[in-house]
Coordinates of C-alpha atoms in Angstrom, one line a residue:
Chain A
M1 CA 94.1 76.8 120.0
T2 CA 90.6 78.3 120.8
D3 CA 88.9 81.9 120.8
A4 CA 88.2 81.9 124.6
Y5 CA 91.4 83.0 125.4
A6 CA 91.9 83.2 129.6
F7 CA 93.3 86.4 129.1
L8 CA 90.8 88.3 127.2
E9 CA 88.1 86.8 130.1
R10 CA 89.9 87.5 133.1
P11 CA 93.4 89.1 132.5
E12 CA 95.8 88.8 135.3
G13 CA 98.2 91.4 136.4
T14 CA 99.0 94.2 134.4
R15 CA 100.9 92.5 131.2
E16 CA 97.6 90.5 130.7
A17 CA 95.2 93.8 131.1
I18 CA 97.7 95.3 128.4
M19 CA 97.7 92.6 126.0
K20 CA 93.8 92.3 126.0
A21 CA 93.4 96.2 125.1
T22 CA 95.8 95.6 122.5
Y23 CA 94.1 92.6 120.8
H24 CA 90.9 94.4 121.1
A25 CA 92.2 97.8 120.1
L26 CA 94.4 95.7 116.9
C27 CA 90.8 94.1 116.1
E28 CA 89.1 97.4 115.9
H29 CA 91.6 99.4 113.7
G30 CA 93.6 97.4 112.5
Y31 CA 97.8 98.1 112.2
A32 CA 98.0 101.0 110.3
E33 CA 95.2 102.9 112.3
L34 CA 96.2 101.8 115.6
T35 CA 97.6 104.2 118.1
I36 CA 99.1 103.9 121.7
Q37 CA 96.4 106.2 122.5
R38 CA 93.6 104.0 121.1
I39 CA 95.1 100.8 122.8
S40 CA 94.8 103.3 126.1
D41 CA 90.9 103.4 125.4
H42 CA 90.3 100.0 125.5
F43 CA 92.7 99.8 128.9
E44 CA 90.9 99.9 132.3
K45 CA 94.0 100.5 134.5
S46 CA 96.1 103.7 134.5
K47 CA 97.4 104.4 130.9
S48 CA 100.6 106.0 132.1
L49 CA 101.4 102.4 133.0
L50 CA 100.9 101.6 129.3
Y51 CA 103.2 104.4 128.4
H52 CA 105.7 103.6 131.0
H53 CA 106.2 99.8 129.5
Y54 CA 106.4 100.7 126.2
D55 CA 107.9 103.5 123.9
S56 CA 106.6 102.6 120.9
K57 CA 103.4 100.9 118.8
D58 CA 106.1 98.3 117.8
E59 CA 107.4 97.6 121.0
L60 CA 104.4 96.6 122.2
L61 CA 102.9 94.9 119.4
L62 CA 106.0 92.9 119.2
D63 CA 105.5 92.1 122.6
F64 CA 101.9 91.5 122.0
L65 CA 102.8 88.9 119.3
D66 CA 105.3 87.2 121.2
F67 CA 102.3 86.9 124.0
M68 CA 99.7 85.6 121.6
L69 CA 102.4 82.8 120.7
S70 CA 102.5 81.8 124.2
E71 CA 99.3 81.4 124.2
F72 CA 99.2 78.9 121.0
E73 CA 102.2 77.1 122.6
E74 CA 99.8 76.4 125.9
G75 CA 96.6 76.0 124.0
V76 CA 97.7 73.5 121.4
P77 CA 95.8 70.2 122.1
G78 CA 98.2 67.5 122.9
P79 CA 98.3 63.4 121.7
E80 CA 95.8 62.7 124.6
T81 CA 93.0 64.3 122.7
G82 CA 92.8 61.7 119.9
D83 CA 94.4 60.1 117.0
A84 CA 96.6 61.6 114.6
D85 CA 93.8 62.1 112.0
D86 CA 91.2 63.9 114.5
R87 CA 93.8 66.0 115.8
L88 CA 95.2 67.0 111.7
E89 CA 91.2 67.3 111.0
A90 CA 91.0 69.7 114.0
I91 CA 93.6 71.9 112.6
F92 CA 91.9 71.7 109.4
D93 CA 88.9 72.8 111.3
R94 CA 90.1 75.7 112.9
M95 CA 93.0 77.2 109.9
L96 CA 90.1 76.7 107.3
A97 CA 86.4 77.4 109.2
E98 CA 84.3 78.3 107.1
D99 CA 82.2 80.4 109.1
L100 CA 84.6 83.2 110.2
P101 CA 83.0 85.3 113.5
A102 CA 83.6 88.8 112.9
E103 CA 86.5 89.2 115.3
R104 CA 88.4 86.4 114.0
H105 CA 88.2 87.6 110.8
D106 CA 89.6 91.0 112.6
L107 CA 92.3 89.5 114.3
I108 CA 93.5 87.4 110.5
A109 CA 93.3 90.8 109.0
A110 CA 95.3 92.2 111.7
M111 CA 97.8 89.8 111.8
T112 CA 98.1 89.8 108.1
E113 CA 99.0 93.4 108.5
L114 CA 101.4 92.5 110.9
R115 CA 103.4 89.8 108.8
A116 CA 103.5 92.4 106.2
Q117 CA 105.8 94.7 108.1
A118 CA 108.3 91.7 108.1
A119 CA 109.0 92.1 104.7
N120 CA 110.9 95.3 105.5
D121 CA 111.2 95.2 109.4
E122 CA 113.4 92.5 111.1
R123 CA 112.0 92.7 114.3
Y124 CA 109.0 91.1 113.1
R125 CA 110.5 88.3 110.7
R126 CA 112.6 87.2 113.5
H127 CA 109.0 86.9 115.6
F128 CA 107.3 85.3 112.4
T129 CA 110.3 83.2 112.0
R130 CA 109.4 81.7 115.3
H131 CA 105.7 82.0 114.8
D132 CA 106.2 79.6 111.5
R133 CA 108.6 76.9 113.4
F134 CA 105.8 76.4 116.3
F135 CA 103.5 75.7 113.5
E136 CA 105.3 73.6 111.4
D137 CA 106.9 71.6 114.5
H138 CA 103.3 71.2 115.8
I139 CA 102.1 69.9 112.4
A140 CA 104.9 68.0 112.0
D141 CA 105.0 66.0 115.4
V142 CA 101.0 65.5 114.3
I143 CA 102.0 63.8 111.3
A144 CA 104.9 61.6 112.7
D145 CA 102.4 60.6 115.5
G146 CA 100.0 59.0 113.2
I147 CA 103.3 57.7 110.8
E148 CA 104.1 55.6 114.1
S149 CA 100.6 54.6 114.8
G150 CA 99.9 53.5 111.5
V151 CA 97.4 56.1 110.6
F152 CA 99.4 57.9 107.9
R153 CA 101.8 56.5 105.5
E154 CA 105.4 56.8 105.1
V155 CA 105.8 60.7 104.5
D156 CA 108.2 63.1 105.3
P157 CA 106.2 65.0 108.5
G158 CA 108.8 68.0 108.1
R159 CA 107.9 68.4 104.2
V160 CA 104.2 67.6 104.8
A161 CA 103.6 70.7 107.7
A162 CA 105.6 73.0 105.3
F163 CA 103.2 72.1 102.7
L164 CA 100.3 72.2 105.1
L165 CA 101.4 75.9 106.4
S166 CA 101.7 77.6 103.0
V167 CA 98.0 76.3 102.3
F168 CA 97.0 77.7 105.5
H169 CA 98.5 81.2 105.4
G170 CA 97.8 81.5 101.9
A171 CA 94.1 80.6 102.5
M172 CA 94.2 83.2 105.4
T173 CA 95.5 85.8 104.0
Q174 CA 93.2 85.8 100.7
R175 CA 90.0 85.4 102.4
V176 CA 90.7 89.1 104.6
T177 CA 92.4 90.5 101.6
A178 CA 90.1 89.6 98.6
E179 CA 86.2 89.6 98.3
T180 CA 85.4 85.8 97.3
D181 CA 86.3 83.5 99.9
R182 CA 87.8 80.4 98.8
V183 CA 88.3 78.3 102.0
A184 CA 85.8 76.1 101.0
A185 CA 87.4 74.8 97.9
V186 CA 90.6 75.1 99.5
R187 CA 89.5 72.5 102.1
A188 CA 87.8 70.1 99.8
E189 CA 90.9 69.9 98.0
L190 CA 93.1 69.5 100.8
D191 CA 90.8 66.7 102.1
S192 CA 91.6 64.7 98.7
Y193 CA 95.3 65.3 98.7
V194 CA 95.3 63.9 102.7
E195 CA 93.2 61.1 101.2
A196 CA 95.6 60.8 98.5
T197 CA 99.2 60.8 100.2
L198 CA 99.0 60.7 104.1
Chain B
M1 CA 105.1 85.6 82.8
T2 CA 108.6 86.8 82.7
D3 CA 111.0 89.0 84.7
A4 CA 112.0 91.0 81.8
Y5 CA 108.9 93.2 81.0
A6 CA 109.0 95.3 78.3
F7 CA 108.1 98.5 79.8
L8 CA 111.2 98.2 82.5
E9 CA 113.2 98.0 79.1
R10 CA 111.5 100.7 76.7
P11 CA 108.9 102.3 79.0
E12 CA 106.5 103.9 75.7
G13 CA 104.7 106.9 76.6
T14 CA 104.3 109.1 80.1
R15 CA 102.3 106.2 81.8
E16 CA 105.1 103.3 81.1
A17 CA 107.6 105.4 82.4
I18 CA 106.0 106.3 85.6
M19 CA 105.0 103.0 85.7
K20 CA 108.8 101.9 85.6
A21 CA 109.6 105.0 88.2
T22 CA 107.0 103.3 90.5
Y23 CA 108.5 99.7 90.2
H24 CA 111.8 100.7 91.0
A25 CA 111.0 103.1 94.3
L26 CA 108.6 100.3 95.5
C27 CA 111.3 97.6 94.8
E28 CA 114.2 99.8 96.7
H29 CA 111.8 101.3 99.4
G30 CA 108.7 99.0 100.2
Y31 CA 105.2 100.3 100.5
A32 CA 105.5 102.1 104.0
E33 CA 108.7 104.0 103.3
L34 CA 107.6 104.9 99.6
T35 CA 106.5 108.6 98.9
I36 CA 105.4 110.4 95.6
Q37 CA 109.0 112.4 95.9
R38 CA 110.4 108.6 96.1
I39 CA 109.0 107.8 92.8
S40 CA 109.8 111.0 91.3
D41 CA 113.5 110.4 92.0
H42 CA 113.2 107.0 89.6
F43 CA 111.2 109.3 87.4
E44 CA 113.0 110.5 84.1
K45 CA 110.4 112.9 82.9
S46 CA 109.2 115.9 84.7
K47 CA 108.1 115.4 88.1
S48 CA 105.4 117.7 87.8
L49 CA 103.7 115.5 85.5
L50 CA 103.8 112.6 88.1
Y51 CA 101.9 115.2 90.6
H52 CA 99.6 115.8 88.1
H53 CA 98.3 112.9 86.8
Y54 CA 97.9 111.1 90.8
D55 CA 97.0 113.2 94.3
S56 CA 98.4 110.5 96.5
K57 CA 100.7 107.5 97.0
D58 CA 97.8 105.3 97.0
E59 CA 96.1 106.5 94.0
L60 CA 99.4 105.8 91.9
L61 CA 99.7 102.2 93.6
L62 CA 96.1 101.3 92.6
D63 CA 97.2 102.3 89.0
F64 CA 100.7 100.4 89.3
L65 CA 98.9 97.2 90.7
D66 CA 96.3 97.3 87.5
F67 CA 99.5 97.9 85.1
M68 CA 101.0 94.9 86.2
L69 CA 98.0 92.8 86.3
S70 CA 97.4 93.7 82.6
E71 CA 101.6 92.8 82.1
F72 CA 100.5 89.3 83.9
E73 CA 97.5 88.9 81.7
E74 CA 99.5 90.0 78.6
G75 CA 102.9 87.6 79.4
V76 CA 100.7 84.2 80.4
P77 CA 101.7 81.3 78.2
G78 CA 98.9 80.4 76.2
P79 CA 98.2 76.3 75.0
E80 CA 100.6 76.9 72.0
T81 CA 103.4 76.8 74.6
G82 CA 103.2 73.1 75.6
D83 CA 101.0 70.4 77.1
A84 CA 99.1 71.1 80.0
D85 CA 101.7 69.4 82.3
D86 CA 104.5 71.4 81.0
R87 CA 102.2 74.6 81.7
L88 CA 101.4 73.8 85.0
E89 CA 105.4 72.6 86.1
A90 CA 106.0 76.0 84.6
I91 CA 103.7 78.0 86.7
F92 CA 105.2 76.0 89.6
D93 CA 108.8 76.8 88.8
R94 CA 108.0 80.8 88.7
M95 CA 106.1 80.7 92.0
L96 CA 108.3 78.5 93.6
A97 CA 111.4 79.4 92.2
E98 CA 114.1 78.1 94.7
D99 CA 116.5 80.9 93.9
L100 CA 115.1 84.1 94.4
P101 CA 116.9 87.2 92.2
A102 CA 117.1 90.4 94.8
E103 CA 114.9 92.5 92.9
R104 CA 111.9 89.9 92.5
H105 CA 112.7 89.3 96.3
D106 CA 111.6 93.1 96.7
L107 CA 109.1 93.1 94.5
I108 CA 106.9 90.2 96.0
A109 CA 108.1 91.6 99.6
A110 CA 106.1 94.6 98.2
M111 CA 103.4 93.1 97.0
T112 CA 102.9 91.7 100.5
E113 CA 102.9 95.0 101.6
L114 CA 100.1 95.9 99.1
R115 CA 97.8 93.1 99.8
A116 CA 98.1 93.8 103.5
Q117 CA 96.3 96.9 102.8
A118 CA 93.7 94.9 101.6
A119 CA 92.5 94.1 105.0
N120 CA 91.4 97.5 105.9
D121 CA 90.7 99.3 102.5
E122 CA 88.4 98.0 100.1
R123 CA 90.1 100.0 96.6
Y124 CA 93.4 97.3 97.5
R125 CA 90.6 94.9 98.1
R126 CA 88.8 95.3 94.7
H127 CA 92.1 95.1 92.8
F128 CA 93.0 91.8 94.7
T129 CA 90.3 90.2 94.4
R130 CA 90.4 90.6 90.6
H131 CA 93.9 89.7 90.5
D132 CA 93.3 86.3 92.5
R133 CA 90.5 85.9 89.5
F134 CA 92.7 86.2 87.3
F135 CA 95.3 83.7 88.5
E136 CA 92.5 81.3 89.9
D137 CA 91.1 81.1 86.1
H138 CA 94.2 81.2 84.3
I139 CA 95.5 77.9 86.6
A140 CA 92.0 76.5 86.3
D141 CA 92.2 76.6 82.1
V142 CA 95.5 74.7 82.3
I143 CA 93.9 72.1 84.5
A144 CA 90.6 72.0 82.3
D145 CA 93.2 71.7 79.1
G146 CA 95.0 68.9 81.0
I147 CA 91.6 67.0 81.5
E148 CA 90.7 67.4 78.0
S149 CA 94.2 66.3 76.5
G150 CA 94.2 63.0 78.8
V151 CA 97.0 64.3 80.2
F152 CA 95.2 64.9 83.4
R153 CA 92.2 62.8 85.9
E154 CA 88.9 63.9 86.1
V155 CA 89.6 66.6 88.9
D156 CA 87.4 69.8 89.6
P157 CA 89.7 72.0 88.1
G158 CA 88.7 75.4 89.8
R159 CA 89.0 73.6 93.1
V160 CA 92.3 72.4 92.3
A161 CA 93.4 76.1 90.9
A162 CA 92.0 77.4 94.2
F163 CA 94.3 75.2 96.3
L164 CA 97.2 75.9 93.9
L165 CA 96.7 79.8 94.4
S166 CA 96.6 79.2 98.6
V167 CA 99.8 77.0 98.5
F168 CA 101.8 79.8 96.1
H169 CA 100.5 83.0 97.8
G170 CA 101.1 81.3 101.5
A171 CA 104.7 79.9 100.2
M172 CA 105.8 83.6 98.6
T173 CA 104.3 85.9 101.7
Q174 CA 106.1 83.2 104.2
R175 CA 109.4 83.5 102.3
V176 CA 109.7 87.4 102.7
T177 CA 108.5 87.6 106.4
A178 CA 110.2 84.6 107.9
E179 CA 113.7 84.0 107.7
T180 CA 113.8 80.2 107.0
D181 CA 113.0 79.4 103.3
R182 CA 110.8 76.4 102.9
V183 CA 110.0 76.6 99.5
A184 CA 112.1 73.5 98.4
A185 CA 109.9 71.8 100.7
V186 CA 107.0 73.3 99.7
R187 CA 107.6 72.5 95.7
A188 CA 108.8 68.8 96.5
E189 CA 105.3 68.1 98.3
L190 CA 103.6 69.8 95.5
D191 CA 105.1 67.2 93.3
S192 CA 103.7 64.5 95.5
Y193 CA 100.3 66.0 95.5
V194 CA 100.3 66.4 91.7
E195 CA 101.0 62.5 90.9
A196 CA 98.7 61.4 93.6
T197 CA 95.5 63.2 92.7
L198 CA 96.6 65.0 89.1

């Protein structure tokens, strides 16, 4: 879970090159204004390749979402990276970062638009169901590790994970859709919650 | 904050009749598929009135959002309705209702789409800034009342309110954009949080 995605630095093969172009076009234009033409403007290879692989913008974006989820899955720090409390802290630092670099802001804004598609498009809903399940399972694993090693109290890992995911999701959406950024307040209260319950 | 909006039962004047038509068209079609024509299909008065008042779908929807916020503002239960802990509980019951009637589901889905517009449209962003501020202030008032009356501990009302708003917002968005509804788990953990910190 880092900003330094390998596929942006050194895209391998056609699919990664397409994913890189999609990433940049999505950050630049957002979902509503995105077109395959605008993605092809960021594409370094033959534009006909892009049209050859995807019939529509949504088909391409759904593939992009799957690709990004795989990147998240591969990039998640495992138990070897530290104690459960440090790993949980790292997730908080990532999800509720006080300073948001412009490109990450734009990516979160675009993801907010893509998630809204799921309100009326079951293809997007299927994706975000997998997306939420992955992040929830990952957080629950960290909590369970912490209980096992005696760092956390005997809580219900799945329940805590569902709660934390709502906090992250709500705070990230709000910060790109309203002018007042409450992330610092949310983070401070989240720390109180962790201290009192975990 | 009830589902029984007076303007849906007995719309008074042209604006409320337009708002009623917009409400039903938005619940039926969602944002992306909404057109002024589809709103006019739900409108009981002369359709030319609708086109006379609004130049575009977004102009109408921004007016609808303002109208709905006023409805929320008027419908919020005051201190006369109970102790702070009961009032907070009522907010939880409303925001994280386990059973979601179909029309309320559709309204939340449409609001999720409208909020996503704020990612790239500052008119929507201005609205949701006011929207968030109103709900945050309302929750903070309830917390502050509870501290004053000795029901809650000496917490920071604004910080708690920002945190709770993220929880509500995240959980409501997730339930209309993913297949797995985690609201029961979120609510259970929220109760743990309240018990441990408030």
